[in-house]
Amino acid sequence: MLDDGREVQVFTLRNAQGTSVEILDLGGIIVTLNTADRNGNFADITLGFDNPEQYFSANPFFGTLVGRYANRIAGGRFSLDGQEYPLAINNGANAIHGGLVGFDKRIWQATSSSNDSEAELHLTLISADGDQGYPGTLTVNVTYTLDDGNRLTIDYQASTDEATIVNLTNHA
């Protein structure tokens, strides 16, 4: 549970080889990825924190979904179709990785599923028009898939109701 009372859930995807990944509904954060080395020894190969609250302070975005816009936007503003949009500033004079309350700090709607060859986690987030200064309501769907070939795939889909900018990634 976060200091503000929001409940954070951990979802674990496993495959037949024993590989597993733990993902929070907070920011879609990959907190562990346990996989075998060439000798069959399992270890967590990701960087992260033990407590979800740590992702809110001095966080270098370990394992998080980054958005609405991954990277820096110089001066914290951009122009689109002749209109200038000032953004939430969170990196000196710049906006980085979605602003003060980017996708990494949101609780996503989550559902998980599995079958004989893979396990999936589906995350959905709706970012309202004007959120952090960005135009348009943006609906984002992210699917994490761990298959029996030990591949972790992240698929991103986004739709909007008006022109906007979007650049999604994961910072694992």
C-alpha positions as CSV (number, residue, x, y, z in Angstrom):
1,M,0.0,0.0,0.0
2,L,1.2,3.5,-0.8
3,D,1.4,6.3,1.8
4,D,-1.7,7.9,0.2
5,G,-3.7,4.7,0.8
6,R,-3.8,3.4,-2.8
7,E,-3.4,-0.4,-3.0
8,V,-0.7,-1.7,-5.3
9,Q,-0.9,-5.2,-6.7
10,V,1.9,-7.5,-7.9
11,F,1.3,-9.8,-10.8
12,T,3.6,-12.7,-11.5
13,L,4.0,-14.3,-14.9
14,R,5.7,-17.7,-15.0
15,N,6.7,-20.1,-17.8
16,A,7.4,-23.8,-18.1
17,Q,11.2,-23.2,-17.8
18,G,10.9,-21.5,-14.4
19,T,11.4,-18.0,-15.6
20,S,9.2,-15.4,-13.9
21,V,8.6,-11.7,-14.0
22,E,6.8,-9.6,-11.3
23,I,5.1,-6.5,-12.5
24,L,3.2,-3.9,-10.4
25,D,0.0,-2.3,-11.5
26,L,1.7,0.9,-10.3
27,G,3.4,2.2,-13.4
28,G,3.6,-1.2,-15.0
29,I,6.9,-1.5,-13.1
30,I,8.9,-4.7,-13.7
31,V,10.3,-5.3,-10.2
32,T,11.9,-8.7,-10.9
33,L,12.9,-10.8,-13.9
34,N,14.2,-14.1,-12.6
35,T,15.8,-16.1,-15.4
36,A,18.5,-18.8,-15.7
37,D,22.1,-18.2,-16.8
38,R,23.9,-20.7,-19.1
39,N,24.6,-22.9,-16.0
40,G,20.9,-23.0,-15.0
41,N,21.3,-20.7,-12.0
42,F,18.3,-18.4,-11.5
43,A,18.8,-14.7,-10.6
44,D,16.9,-11.4,-10.8
45,I,18.4,-9.4,-13.7
46,T,16.5,-6.1,-13.1
47,L,17.2,-3.0,-11.0
48,G,14.5,-1.8,-8.7
49,F,13.3,-1.1,-5.2
50,D,11.8,-3.3,-2.4
51,N,9.1,-0.8,-1.5
52,P,6.6,0.7,-4.0
53,E,6.8,4.1,-2.3
54,Q,10.5,4.3,-3.3
55,Y,9.4,4.7,-6.9
56,F,8.1,8.2,-6.0
57,S,11.3,9.8,-4.7
58,A,14.6,10.0,-6.5
59,N,13.5,7.4,-8.9
60,P,15.6,6.9,-12.1
61,F,12.4,5.3,-13.6
62,F,13.6,1.7,-12.8
63,G,11.4,-0.8,-14.7
64,T,8.5,1.7,-15.3
65,L,6.2,2.4,-18.2
66,V,7.2,5.8,-19.4
67,G,4.7,8.2,-20.9
68,R,2.9,10.2,-22.2
69,Y,6.3,11.0,-23.7
70,A,9.5,9.2,-23.1
71,N,12.6,11.5,-23.2
72,R,13.0,15.2,-22.5
73,I,11.0,17.9,-24.1
74,A,13.2,21.0,-24.1
75,G,11.8,24.0,-22.3
76,G,8.7,22.0,-21.3
77,R,6.7,23.0,-24.3
78,F,5.9,21.8,-27.8
79,S,3.9,23.1,-30.7
80,L,1.4,21.0,-32.6
81,D,-0.9,22.2,-35.5
82,G,0.0,25.8,-34.7
83,Q,-0.8,25.7,-31.0
84,E,1.8,25.7,-28.2
85,Y,1.3,23.4,-25.2
86,P,3.1,24.1,-21.9
87,L,3.9,20.9,-20.0
88,A,4.5,20.0,-16.3
89,I,8.2,20.7,-15.7
90,N,10.1,18.1,-13.8
91,N,13.7,18.1,-15.1
92,G,15.2,21.6,-14.7
93,A,13.5,23.7,-17.3
94,N,12.4,20.6,-19.2
95,A,9.6,18.0,-19.1
96,I,10.8,14.4,-18.9
97,H,9.0,11.0,-19.1
98,G,5.5,12.4,-18.9
99,G,5.8,15.1,-16.3
100,L,5.3,15.3,-12.5
101,V,2.7,12.6,-12.5
102,G,3.7,10.5,-15.5
103,F,2.4,7.0,-16.3
104,D,5.1,5.5,-13.9
105,K,3.1,7.0,-10.9
106,R,-0.3,5.8,-11.9
107,I,-2.2,2.7,-10.9
108,W,-3.2,0.9,-14.2
109,Q,-6.2,-1.4,-14.6
110,A,-4.8,-4.9,-14.8
111,T,-5.9,-8.3,-15.9
112,S,-3.8,-11.4,-16.3
113,S,-4.2,-14.6,-18.3
114,S,-2.2,-17.7,-19.3
115,N,-2.3,-20.7,-21.6
116,D,-0.1,-23.7,-22.3
117,S,2.7,-21.6,-23.9
118,E,2.6,-18.1,-22.4
119,A,1.4,-15.8,-19.6
120,E,0.2,-12.3,-20.1
121,L,-0.5,-9.1,-18.1
122,H,-2.8,-6.6,-19.8
123,L,-2.6,-3.0,-18.4
124,T,-4.9,-0.1,-19.4
125,L,-4.7,3.6,-18.5
126,I,-6.7,6.6,-19.6
127,S,-4.9,9.9,-19.6
128,A,-7.4,12.8,-19.7
129,D,-7.3,15.7,-22.1
130,G,-4.9,18.3,-20.5
131,D,-3.2,15.7,-18.2
132,Q,0.3,17.2,-17.5
133,G,-0.4,19.7,-20.3
134,Y,-0.9,17.2,-23.2
135,P,-3.9,17.6,-25.5
136,G,-6.4,14.9,-26.1
137,T,-7.7,12.0,-24.1
138,L,-5.2,9.1,-24.6
139,T,-6.1,5.5,-23.9
140,V,-3.1,3.2,-23.5
141,N,-3.0,-0.6,-23.5
142,V,0.2,-2.4,-22.7
143,T,0.6,-6.2,-22.8
144,Y,3.5,-8.0,-21.1
145,T,3.9,-11.5,-22.5
146,L,6.3,-14.1,-21.1
147,D,6.5,-17.2,-23.3
148,D,8.1,-20.6,-23.0
149,G,11.0,-19.5,-25.2
150,N,12.0,-17.2,-22.2
151,R,11.0,-14.1,-24.2
152,L,9.4,-11.1,-22.4
153,T,7.6,-9.0,-24.9
154,I,6.0,-5.6,-24.2
155,D,3.3,-4.5,-26.7
156,Y,2.1,-0.9,-26.7
157,Q,-1.1,0.4,-28.2
158,A,-2.5,3.9,-27.8
159,S,-5.5,5.8,-29.2
160,T,-6.5,9.4,-28.8
161,D,-9.5,11.6,-29.6
162,E,-7.5,14.5,-30.9
163,A,-4.0,15.3,-32.2
164,T,-1.3,14.8,-29.5
165,I,2.2,13.5,-29.1
166,V,3.0,10.1,-27.6
167,N,6.2,8.2,-27.2
168,L,5.9,5.1,-24.9
169,T,8.6,2.8,-23.6
170,N,9.6,0.8,-20.6
171,H,12.7,1.8,-18.5
172,A,13.8,-1.7,-17.4
